[in-house]
Structure formats: C-alpha cells, structure tokens
Amino acid sequence: MFFNTILDWLNFNSSLLLTATWQTIYMVAIGGIVGFAIGIPLGVVLHITKKGGLLENPRFNQILGAVVNIGRSVPFLVLMVAIIPFTKMLVGTFIGTTAAIVPLTIGAIPFVARLIEGALIEVPSGLVEAAQSMGATPMQIISKVLLPEAMPTILNSVTITLVTLVSYSAMAGTVGGGGLGDVVIRYGFHRYDATIMTVTVIMLIILVQIIQSIGDRLVRRVDHK
C-alpha cells in the first residue's frame, strides 16, 4: 500500500522531482568544479610550503593553514547566513539555486585543500628526492611526480567532496536554495507529507550512490599498485 502511494505520487509530481534533482546536480557540479579549481592548488601550496617541503615556508604555511582551518570549522548553515551580503553582491540575490552555489563553493574550498594536502603526503619522499637529484624544478616535481602519484587518492577525495556537497545542497534547501532539500522542506515538512520526504531521501541516496560508484571506478582505473 505504501509503495503504491509512492508510485502514485511520482506519477503526479514527476516534473517537480525531476526539476529539483537537476537543481541539486547543478549546484553540486558547479560548486564542485570551482571548489576543486581553487582547493586543489591551495592543497598543493599547503603541502610544498610545510617544513621540509619543496618550497619550505613555515610562517606562510601556518597562516594559510589557520585560514583553511577557520573555513572548515564554520558549520555550513552558519556559513550560508554569514556570507549573505557577499552572495547578494555576486549574483544579485541570496535565494535560489544559483545563489546557493556561492556558499557551497566557499565551503568546499578548505575541505578540498586539506584532502589534497593529505593525498600528497602519501607520496613516497624517495620519489621526490629522486626527481630533485635529476635536476627537476619544483613545478616539474609537482606536475610530474606529486600529482600523478597521488591521483588515486585525489580522485577519492573528489568523490568524498561531491558526496559532502550533496548533503550541503540539501541543507541549502532550508533557506530557499532549491533542489531536493527545498522539496523536502516545502512539500514534506511544511505539509507533513511523509511520502514526499521518503521519495526525496531515496533520490538523494541514489545520487550519492551514483557519485560513489563513478568515483570508485575512476580510482580503480588510475591505481596501478
């Protein structure tokens, strides 16, 4: 009986659910792309400027690390509210799917940076020393040794980040960010509709499983160990 109710709801609200799903994918994709574009280089800088790194600079590393830690420590809901003026300045509003991308991206950057730093730490120091002995420049070591050797862990970090952004996007729906989270709040919570809450939770689980499966497949493809 319950499953029949769900099927009836899907037939009646398929357009709403499809739109919300695409909004979630849009937020996660754009937030992830920009977050990776900034977070990956940031993670590399954290790694190479630490004590014993390629471009050792402990003082700069401590300052940058503190900034990253502050960014990671702010709960996402608090972050969304705190940067409302900045979001409004960038996109003209703080409500809607596009506006939600701003806090998603800012939340992703320090998260990605620490994951990338951790991935690079796993690269054997002997490989770096061998490259240095052959006269490789720091940029060559980064592009030819560190990043390629850490690629499986980096891809796993990308997967973890995207899954985290899915949960963040659901929270963004609580403040009018659109997506599946918005459907849960407006149609499930406010209308006390258990069916729509169940369906949206299932859709979020499916989305996470798809991301995880693709990520695991890519990791296996580049991992030659």
mmCIF file of N, CA and C in Angstrom, residues 42 45-52 55-71 114 117:
data_model
loop_
_atom_site.group_PDB
_atom_site.id
_atom_site.type_symbol
_atom_site.label_atom_id
_atom_site.label_comp_id
_atom_site.label_asym_id
_atom_site.label_seq_id
_atom_site.Cartn_x
_atom_site.Cartn_y
_atom_site.Cartn_z
ATOM 1 N N LEU A 42 45.395 25.109 -3.666
ATOM 2 C CA LEU A 42 45.585 25.505 -2.271
ATOM 3 C C LEU A 42 46.182 24.352 -1.464
ATOM 4 N N VAL A 45 49.836 24.017 -2.321
ATOM 5 C CA VAL A 45 50.623 25.047 -1.641
ATOM 6 C C VAL A 45 50.828 24.687 -0.169
ATOM 7 N N LEU A 46 49.784 24.184 0.479
ATOM 8 C CA LEU A 46 49.920 23.760 1.874
ATOM 9 C C LEU A 46 50.986 22.677 2.018
ATOM 10 N N HIS A 47 51.040 21.786 1.053
ATOM 11 C CA HIS A 47 51.990 20.679 1.128
ATOM 12 C C HIS A 47 53.431 21.118 0.871
ATOM 13 N N ILE A 48 53.625 21.929 -0.149
ATOM 14 C CA ILE A 48 55.002 22.274 -0.535
ATOM 15 C C ILE A 48 55.619 23.352 0.350
ATOM 16 N N THR A 49 54.799 24.083 1.124
ATOM 17 C CA THR A 49 55.351 25.133 1.988
ATOM 18 C C THR A 49 55.538 24.678 3.428
ATOM 19 N N LYS A 50 55.136 23.450 3.737
ATOM 20 C CA LYS A 50 55.330 22.958 5.100
ATOM 21 C C LYS A 50 56.812 22.699 5.355
ATOM 22 N N LYS A 51 57.160 22.436 6.605
ATOM 23 C CA LYS A 51 58.553 22.178 6.957
ATOM 24 C C LYS A 51 59.056 20.949 6.199
ATOM 25 N N GLY A 52 60.152 21.124 5.480
ATOM 26 C CA GLY A 52 60.701 20.038 4.691
ATOM 27 C C GLY A 52 60.106 19.921 3.311
ATOM 28 N N LEU A 55 59.080 24.008 -1.275
ATOM 29 C CA LEU A 55 59.262 25.449 -1.114
ATOM 30 C C LEU A 55 58.974 25.812 0.342
ATOM 31 N N GLU A 56 59.753 25.268 1.216
ATOM 32 C CA GLU A 56 59.524 25.401 2.659
ATOM 33 C C GLU A 56 59.369 26.857 3.081
ATOM 34 N N ASN A 57 58.255 27.114 3.758
ATOM 35 C CA ASN A 57 57.973 28.446 4.286
ATOM 36 C C ASN A 57 57.012 28.281 5.461
ATOM 37 N N PRO A 58 57.526 27.867 6.613
ATOM 38 C CA PRO A 58 56.678 27.532 7.759
ATOM 39 C C PRO A 58 55.735 28.649 8.180
ATOM 40 N N ARG A 59 56.211 29.889 8.154
ATOM 41 C CA ARG A 59 55.382 31.000 8.593
ATOM 42 C C ARG A 59 54.164 31.159 7.685
ATOM 43 N N PHE A 60 54.405 31.168 6.375
ATOM 44 C CA PHE A 60 53.305 31.276 5.419
ATOM 45 C C PHE A 60 52.379 30.074 5.549
ATOM 46 N N ASN A 61 52.948 28.892 5.737
ATOM 47 C CA ASN A 61 52.153 27.668 5.871
ATOM 48 C C ASN A 61 51.234 27.734 7.088
ATOM 49 N N GLN A 62 51.743 28.266 8.187
ATOM 50 C CA GLN A 62 50.932 28.377 9.399
ATOM 51 C C GLN A 62 49.758 29.326 9.195
ATOM 52 N N ILE A 63 50.034 30.468 8.536
ATOM 53 C CA ILE A 63 48.963 31.445 8.293
ATOM 54 C C ILE A 63 47.905 30.862 7.361
ATOM 55 N N LEU A 64 48.358 30.266 6.260
ATOM 56 C CA LEU A 64 47.419 29.673 5.304
ATOM 57 C C LEU A 64 46.647 28.527 5.946
ATOM 58 N N GLY A 65 47.348 27.708 6.734
ATOM 59 C CA GLY A 65 46.686 26.604 7.410
ATOM 60 C C GLY A 65 45.625 27.079 8.384
ATOM 61 N N ALA A 66 45.906 28.187 9.071
ATOM 62 C CA ALA A 66 44.933 28.737 10.013
ATOM 63 C C ALA A 66 43.685 29.223 9.290
ATOM 64 N N VAL A 67 43.880 29.871 8.138
ATOM 65 C CA VAL A 67 42.737 30.347 7.340
ATOM 66 C C VAL A 67 41.886 29.167 6.872
ATOM 67 N N VAL A 68 42.553 28.123 6.395
ATOM 68 C CA VAL A 68 41.845 26.922 5.939
ATOM 69 C C VAL A 68 41.090 26.269 7.094
ATOM 70 N N ASN A 69 41.706 26.197 8.243
ATOM 71 C CA ASN A 69 41.055 25.588 9.402
ATOM 72 C C ASN A 69 39.830 26.379 9.845
ATOM 73 N N ILE A 70 39.928 27.696 9.759
ATOM 74 C CA ILE A 70 38.771 28.535 10.108
ATOM 75 C C ILE A 70 37.625 28.254 9.146
ATOM 76 N N GLY A 71 37.950 28.164 7.849
ATOM 77 C CA GLY A 71 36.921 27.872 6.859
ATOM 78 C C GLY A 71 36.272 26.527 7.088
ATOM 79 N N ARG A 114 42.470 20.500 2.369
ATOM 80 C CA ARG A 114 43.017 19.580 3.364
ATOM 81 C C ARG A 114 43.066 18.148 2.818
ATOM 82 N N GLU A 117 46.055 18.009 0.474
ATOM 83 C CA GLU A 117 47.285 18.011 1.266
ATOM 84 C C GLU A 117 47.553 16.616 1.816
#
